[in-house]
Amino acid sequence: MGRIRNTIELAKTSWGVLQKDRELVVLPVLSFLGAALVLAIFVIPGVLALPEESAGSAAAGEEQALPALSLILFVLGSLAATVVSVFFTGALVAGAHERMSGGDPTVGSAIGRAIQRIPGLVPWALLTATVGMIIQALRERAGAVGQFILGGIDLAWNVASFLTIPAIVIDDKGPIDGFKSSAGLLRQTWGENLASQIGFGLVGFLAVIPAIVLIAIAAALNVTALLVVAFIIAAVWIALVLAVVSALGGIFKAALYLYATRGRAPEGFEGADLARTFTRR
């Protein structure tokens, strides 16, 4: 609990950094919209390509080929969506790094830096998406024990790759070297890494509670118009919370990477207990 409490305190420090560059919240929004768009581009044709139930035998060969086409489109959509997500996460890290280095980032400057790192970001996105899809495919076919083991592998992958994007963006490493750097930095600090992910998730959960309460009150009053308004307000609030928490996570990753590789707290985190987050066993 102490680690999670420390992470929540660091989330507050990340919030202080975000206050100086609130426009960085736009990046998670662009990430969501971009990922949704590319998913739609691939998934909608994939759904349309699914065979309909038919008693006729003439089209049987065609119907057997269509699921494969749908699968290919779904895989391509997942890969493309991950590329978009990783790119904008890289842009967010770039903006945070610019602020922590004494600069004054904008959405344009952050995206520009991410564009420069495309040779590292895109291969990493394809690699991590492929690993994720393989693990998911295996979990769908595994029994209870297999799912538990694969869940552990998935968690280990996420923990080991936690600082890969900062390594690519900040130090211009390739995807493999970036992953090695991330795994090396966190090899003995997986507990702190896991606590940071849980801590930011907890912050997000606490922040959406007002939206849940609002919907519950509207439902209890049983007024349709009021319930519709409550859902709209709650949806907007939850979207804002997700964008802010995502931005805070990007800032936090950049700060942790800079501290781990430079040995000193970056600008904006001077008073934060980053040392405790990276205490070695």
Short mmCIF file of C-alpha atoms in Angstrom, two decimals:
data_model
loop_
_atom_site.label_atom_id
_atom_site.label_comp_id
_atom_site.label_asym_id
_atom_site.label_seq_id
_atom_site.Cartn_x
_atom_site.Cartn_y
_atom_site.Cartn_z
CA MET A 1 0.00 0.00 0.00
CA GLY A 2 2.93 2.32 0.66
CA ARG A 3 4.08 2.03 -2.94
CA ILE A 4 0.61 2.79 -4.27
CA ARG A 5 0.29 5.73 -1.88
CA ASN A 6 3.64 7.04 -3.11
CA THR A 7 2.49 6.66 -6.71
CA ILE A 8 -0.66 8.67 -5.99
CA GLU A 9 1.56 11.42 -4.60
CA LEU A 10 3.64 11.28 -7.78
CA ALA A 11 0.40 11.50 -9.77
CA LYS A 12 -0.25 14.79 -7.99
CA THR A 13 3.22 15.98 -9.01
CA SER A 14 2.50 14.89 -12.60
CA TRP A 15 -0.71 16.92 -12.38
CA GLY A 16 1.36 19.96 -11.45
CA VAL A 17 3.49 19.47 -14.56
CA LEU A 18 0.38 19.00 -16.71
CA GLN A 19 -1.04 22.29 -15.40
CA LYS A 20 1.82 24.08 -17.17
CA ASP A 21 0.95 22.46 -20.50
CA ARG A 22 -2.74 21.59 -20.41
CA GLU A 23 -2.84 21.30 -24.18
CA LEU A 24 -1.03 17.95 -23.84
CA VAL A 25 -4.39 16.46 -22.82
CA VAL A 26 -5.32 16.79 -26.50
CA LEU A 27 -2.84 14.03 -27.39
CA PRO A 28 -4.73 11.17 -25.67
CA VAL A 29 -7.92 12.44 -27.30
CA LEU A 30 -6.27 12.40 -30.73
CA SER A 31 -4.95 8.92 -29.94
CA PHE A 32 -8.44 7.62 -29.17
CA LEU A 33 -10.01 9.25 -32.22
CA GLY A 34 -7.22 8.07 -34.52
CA ALA A 35 -7.32 4.51 -33.20
CA ALA A 36 -11.12 4.43 -33.49
CA LEU A 37 -10.91 5.68 -37.08
CA VAL A 38 -8.38 3.10 -38.26
CA LEU A 39 -10.27 0.34 -36.45
CA ALA A 40 -13.44 1.37 -38.24
CA ILE A 41 -11.62 1.40 -41.59
CA PHE A 42 -10.55 -2.22 -41.14
CA VAL A 43 -13.22 -3.70 -38.87
CA ILE A 44 -16.31 -2.54 -40.77
CA PRO A 45 -15.20 -4.24 -44.02
CA GLY A 46 -14.21 -7.25 -41.92
CA VAL A 47 -17.69 -7.48 -40.43
CA LEU A 48 -19.30 -7.04 -43.84
CA ALA A 49 -17.09 -9.84 -45.16
CA LEU A 50 -18.43 -12.31 -42.61
CA PRO A 51 -20.55 -14.99 -44.31
CA GLU A 52 -24.31 -15.03 -43.83
CA GLU A 53 -26.18 -18.23 -43.04
CA SER A 54 -27.12 -19.80 -46.33
CA ALA A 55 -28.54 -23.17 -47.34
CA GLY A 56 -27.14 -22.90 -50.84
CA SER A 57 -24.04 -24.90 -51.65
CA ALA A 58 -22.94 -22.87 -54.66
CA ALA A 59 -21.32 -20.18 -52.56
CA ALA A 60 -19.88 -22.57 -49.99
CA GLY A 61 -16.30 -22.13 -51.20
CA GLU A 62 -16.61 -18.35 -51.13
CA GLU A 63 -18.08 -18.40 -47.61
CA GLN A 64 -15.13 -20.46 -46.37
CA ALA A 65 -12.68 -17.86 -47.69
CA LEU A 66 -14.46 -14.85 -46.21
CA PRO A 67 -13.72 -15.57 -42.52
CA ALA A 68 -10.00 -15.61 -43.37
CA LEU A 69 -10.40 -12.22 -45.04
CA SER A 70 -12.24 -10.92 -41.99
CA LEU A 71 -9.49 -12.23 -39.71
CA ILE A 72 -6.82 -10.52 -41.79
CA LEU A 73 -8.73 -7.24 -41.67
CA PHE A 74 -9.22 -7.51 -37.91
CA VAL A 75 -5.50 -8.18 -37.38
CA LEU A 76 -4.50 -5.30 -39.64
CA GLY A 77 -6.94 -3.03 -37.80
CA SER A 78 -5.48 -4.01 -34.44
CA LEU A 79 -1.94 -3.38 -35.68
CA ALA A 80 -2.88 -0.01 -37.15
CA ALA A 81 -4.72 1.07 -33.99
CA THR A 82 -1.70 0.13 -31.87
CA VAL A 83 0.59 2.14 -34.15
CA VAL A 84 -1.64 5.18 -33.65
CA SER A 85 -1.77 4.65 -29.88
CA VAL A 86 2.00 4.21 -29.54
CA PHE A 87 2.67 7.23 -31.76
CA PHE A 88 0.57 9.57 -29.63
CA THR A 89 1.97 8.09 -26.41
CA GLY A 90 5.39 8.90 -27.85
CA ALA A 91 4.21 12.43 -28.60
CA LEU A 92 2.99 12.78 -25.01
CA VAL A 93 6.33 11.59 -23.64
CA ALA A 94 8.09 13.99 -26.01
CA GLY A 95 6.02 16.91 -24.74
CA ALA A 96 6.65 15.95 -21.12
CA HIS A 97 10.39 15.62 -21.79
CA GLU A 98 10.47 19.05 -23.41
CA ARG A 99 8.80 20.60 -20.34
CA MET A 100 11.11 18.74 -17.95
CA SER A 101 14.09 19.97 -19.96
CA GLY A 102 13.06 23.59 -19.49
CA GLY A 103 11.14 24.00 -22.73
CA ASP A 104 7.57 25.05 -23.44
CA PRO A 105 5.96 22.25 -25.46
CA THR A 106 2.97 22.52 -27.74
CA VAL A 107 0.88 19.82 -29.37
CA GLY A 108 2.71 20.56 -32.61
CA SER A 109 6.20 20.28 -31.11
CA ALA A 110 5.29 17.04 -29.33
CA ILE A 111 3.90 15.48 -32.50
CA GLY A 112 6.91 16.74 -34.45
CA ARG A 113 9.28 14.97 -32.05
CA ALA A 114 7.23 11.78 -32.31
CA ILE A 115 7.41 11.96 -36.11
CA GLN A 116 11.20 12.04 -35.82
CA ARG A 117 11.02 8.85 -33.76
CA ILE A 118 8.72 6.96 -36.15
CA PRO A 119 11.56 4.56 -37.14
CA GLY A 120 11.55 3.32 -33.55
CA LEU A 121 7.92 3.80 -32.57
CA VAL A 122 6.25 2.00 -35.47
CA PRO A 123 8.31 -1.22 -35.23
CA TRP A 124 7.75 -1.22 -31.47
CA ALA A 125 4.00 -0.80 -31.96
CA LEU A 126 3.93 -3.73 -34.39
CA LEU A 127 6.00 -5.87 -32.03
CA THR A 128 3.97 -5.18 -28.89
CA ALA A 129 0.68 -5.57 -30.78
CA THR A 130 1.83 -8.92 -32.18
CA VAL A 131 2.88 -10.15 -28.74
CA GLY A 132 -0.47 -9.05 -27.31
CA MET A 133 -2.47 -10.80 -30.03
CA ILE A 134 -0.48 -14.02 -29.68
CA ILE A 135 -1.00 -14.07 -25.91
CA GLN A 136 -4.71 -13.34 -26.32
CA ALA A 137 -5.12 -16.06 -28.95
CA LEU A 138 -3.41 -18.58 -26.68
CA ARG A 139 -5.52 -17.54 -23.68
CA GLU A 140 -8.73 -18.12 -25.65
CA ARG A 141 -7.68 -21.72 -26.27
CA ALA A 142 -6.08 -22.47 -22.90
CA GLY A 143 -7.63 -23.99 -19.81
CA ALA A 144 -7.78 -22.36 -16.40
CA VAL A 145 -4.14 -23.10 -15.56
CA GLY A 146 -2.97 -22.02 -19.00
CA GLN A 147 -4.90 -18.76 -18.76
CA PHE A 148 -3.33 -18.07 -15.38
CA ILE A 149 0.18 -18.68 -16.74
CA LEU A 150 -0.45 -16.60 -19.85
CA GLY A 151 -1.90 -13.83 -17.69
CA GLY A 152 1.38 -13.81 -15.78
CA ILE A 153 3.35 -13.66 -19.02
CA ASP A 154 1.20 -10.75 -20.22
CA LEU A 155 1.78 -8.90 -16.94
CA ALA A 156 5.52 -9.55 -17.12
CA TRP A 157 5.63 -8.20 -20.68
CA ASN A 158 3.76 -5.03 -19.71
CA VAL A 159 6.03 -4.46 -16.72
CA ALA A 160 9.24 -5.13 -18.65
CA SER A 161 8.21 -2.85 -21.53
CA PHE A 162 6.91 -0.03 -19.30
CA LEU A 163 9.69 2.42 -20.23
CA THR A 164 10.29 1.34 -23.82
CA ILE A 165 8.53 4.33 -25.40
CA PRO A 166 10.45 6.87 -23.26
CA ALA A 167 13.69 5.09 -24.23
CA ILE A 168 12.77 5.38 -27.92
CA VAL A 169 11.60 9.00 -27.75
CA ILE A 170 14.08 10.49 -25.29
CA ASP A 171 17.26 8.58 -26.17
CA ASP A 172 16.45 7.66 -29.78
CA LYS A 173 16.82 3.93 -29.16
CA GLY A 174 15.47 1.32 -31.52
CA PRO A 175 12.57 -0.91 -30.47
CA ILE A 176 14.74 -3.82 -29.33
CA ASP A 177 17.33 -1.66 -27.56
CA GLY A 178 14.50 0.37 -26.04
CA PHE A 179 12.89 -2.77 -24.66
CA LYS A 180 16.22 -4.03 -23.33
CA SER A 181 16.78 -0.67 -21.64
CA SER A 182 13.30 -0.74 -20.10
CA ALA A 183 13.66 -4.32 -18.90
CA GLY A 184 17.11 -3.60 -17.50
CA LEU A 185 15.93 -0.54 -15.56
CA LEU A 186 12.94 -2.34 -14.11
CA ARG A 187 14.36 -5.81 -13.61
CA GLN A 188 14.68 -5.25 -9.88
CA THR A 189 11.85 -2.75 -9.49
CA TRP A 190 8.85 -4.65 -10.86
CA GLY A 191 6.95 -4.10 -7.61
CA GLU A 192 7.24 -0.34 -7.90
CA ASN A 193 6.34 -0.51 -11.59
CA LEU A 194 3.22 -2.56 -10.88
CA ALA A 195 2.28 -0.23 -8.04
CA SER A 196 2.51 2.75 -10.38
CA GLN A 197 0.10 1.15 -12.84
CA ILE A 198 -2.32 0.22 -10.06
CA GLY A 199 -1.96 3.67 -8.51
CA PHE A 200 -2.87 5.55 -11.67
CA GLY A 201 -5.75 3.16 -12.26
CA LEU A 202 -6.98 3.91 -8.76
CA VAL A 203 -6.76 7.65 -9.41
CA GLY A 204 -8.87 7.20 -12.54
CA PHE A 205 -11.42 5.03 -10.73
CA LEU A 206 -11.84 7.56 -7.92
CA ALA A 207 -12.24 10.35 -10.45
CA VAL A 208 -15.13 8.64 -12.28
CA ILE A 209 -17.11 7.93 -9.10
CA PRO A 210 -19.01 11.27 -9.37
CA ALA A 211 -20.21 10.22 -12.83
CA ILE A 212 -21.43 6.89 -11.48
CA VAL A 213 -23.21 8.63 -8.59
CA LEU A 214 -24.84 11.08 -11.02
CA ILE A 215 -26.25 8.25 -13.15
CA ALA A 216 -27.44 6.37 -10.06
CA ILE A 217 -29.30 9.44 -8.78
CA ALA A 218 -30.89 10.08 -12.18
CA ALA A 219 -31.94 6.43 -12.43
CA ALA A 220 -33.45 6.54 -8.94
CA LEU A 221 -35.52 9.61 -9.87
CA ASN A 222 -36.82 7.66 -12.90
CA VAL A 223 -37.10 10.69 -15.18
CA THR A 224 -36.12 9.78 -18.74
CA ALA A 225 -34.98 13.25 -19.78
CA LEU A 226 -32.91 13.63 -16.62
CA LEU A 227 -31.35 10.20 -17.15
CA VAL A 228 -30.36 11.09 -20.72
CA VAL A 229 -28.73 14.33 -19.56
CA ALA A 230 -26.97 12.45 -16.76
CA PHE A 231 -25.57 9.90 -19.22
CA ILE A 232 -24.28 12.66 -21.51
CA ILE A 233 -22.62 14.53 -18.65
CA ALA A 234 -21.16 11.30 -17.26
CA ALA A 235 -19.81 10.25 -20.67
CA VAL A 236 -18.09 13.61 -21.18
CA TRP A 237 -16.68 13.51 -17.65
CA ILE A 238 -15.37 9.95 -18.02
CA ALA A 239 -13.77 10.80 -21.37
CA LEU A 240 -12.07 13.81 -19.78
CA VAL A 241 -10.85 11.69 -16.85
CA LEU A 242 -9.43 9.05 -19.19
CA ALA A 243 -7.62 11.72 -21.22
CA VAL A 244 -6.16 13.36 -18.11
CA VAL A 245 -5.09 10.06 -16.51
CA SER A 246 -3.46 9.01 -19.79
CA ALA A 247 -1.60 12.33 -19.93
CA LEU A 248 -0.49 11.94 -16.32
CA GLY A 249 0.74 8.44 -17.10
CA GLY A 250 2.85 9.71 -20.00
CA ILE A 251 4.36 12.45 -17.85
CA PHE A 252 5.06 9.93 -15.09
CA LYS A 253 6.80 7.53 -17.49
CA ALA A 254 9.01 10.32 -18.82
CA ALA A 255 9.93 11.41 -15.29
CA LEU A 256 10.74 7.87 -14.18
CA TYR A 257 12.89 7.22 -17.23
CA LEU A 258 14.80 10.46 -16.83
CA TYR A 259 15.39 9.79 -13.15
CA ALA A 260 16.47 6.20 -13.77
CA THR A 261 18.89 7.08 -16.57
CA ARG A 262 20.16 10.50 -15.41
CA GLY A 263 20.18 9.88 -11.67
CA ARG A 264 18.38 13.09 -10.77
CA ALA A 265 14.79 14.27 -10.65
CA PRO A 266 13.70 16.18 -13.78
CA GLU A 267 12.28 19.69 -13.66
CA GLY A 268 8.92 19.71 -11.91
CA PHE A 269 9.71 16.60 -9.88
CA GLU A 270 12.47 18.01 -7.68
CA GLY A 271 10.37 17.64 -4.54
CA ALA A 272 8.89 14.27 -5.48
CA ASP A 273 10.04 11.02 -3.92
CA LEU A 274 11.20 9.42 -7.15
CA ALA A 275 14.04 7.75 -5.28
CA ARG A 276 11.52 5.71 -3.32
CA THR A 277 9.86 4.60 -6.53
CA PHE A 278 13.17 3.21 -7.80
CA THR A 279 14.46 1.74 -4.54
CA ARG A 280 16.45 -1.38 -5.36
CA ARG A 281 16.00 -4.57 -3.44
#
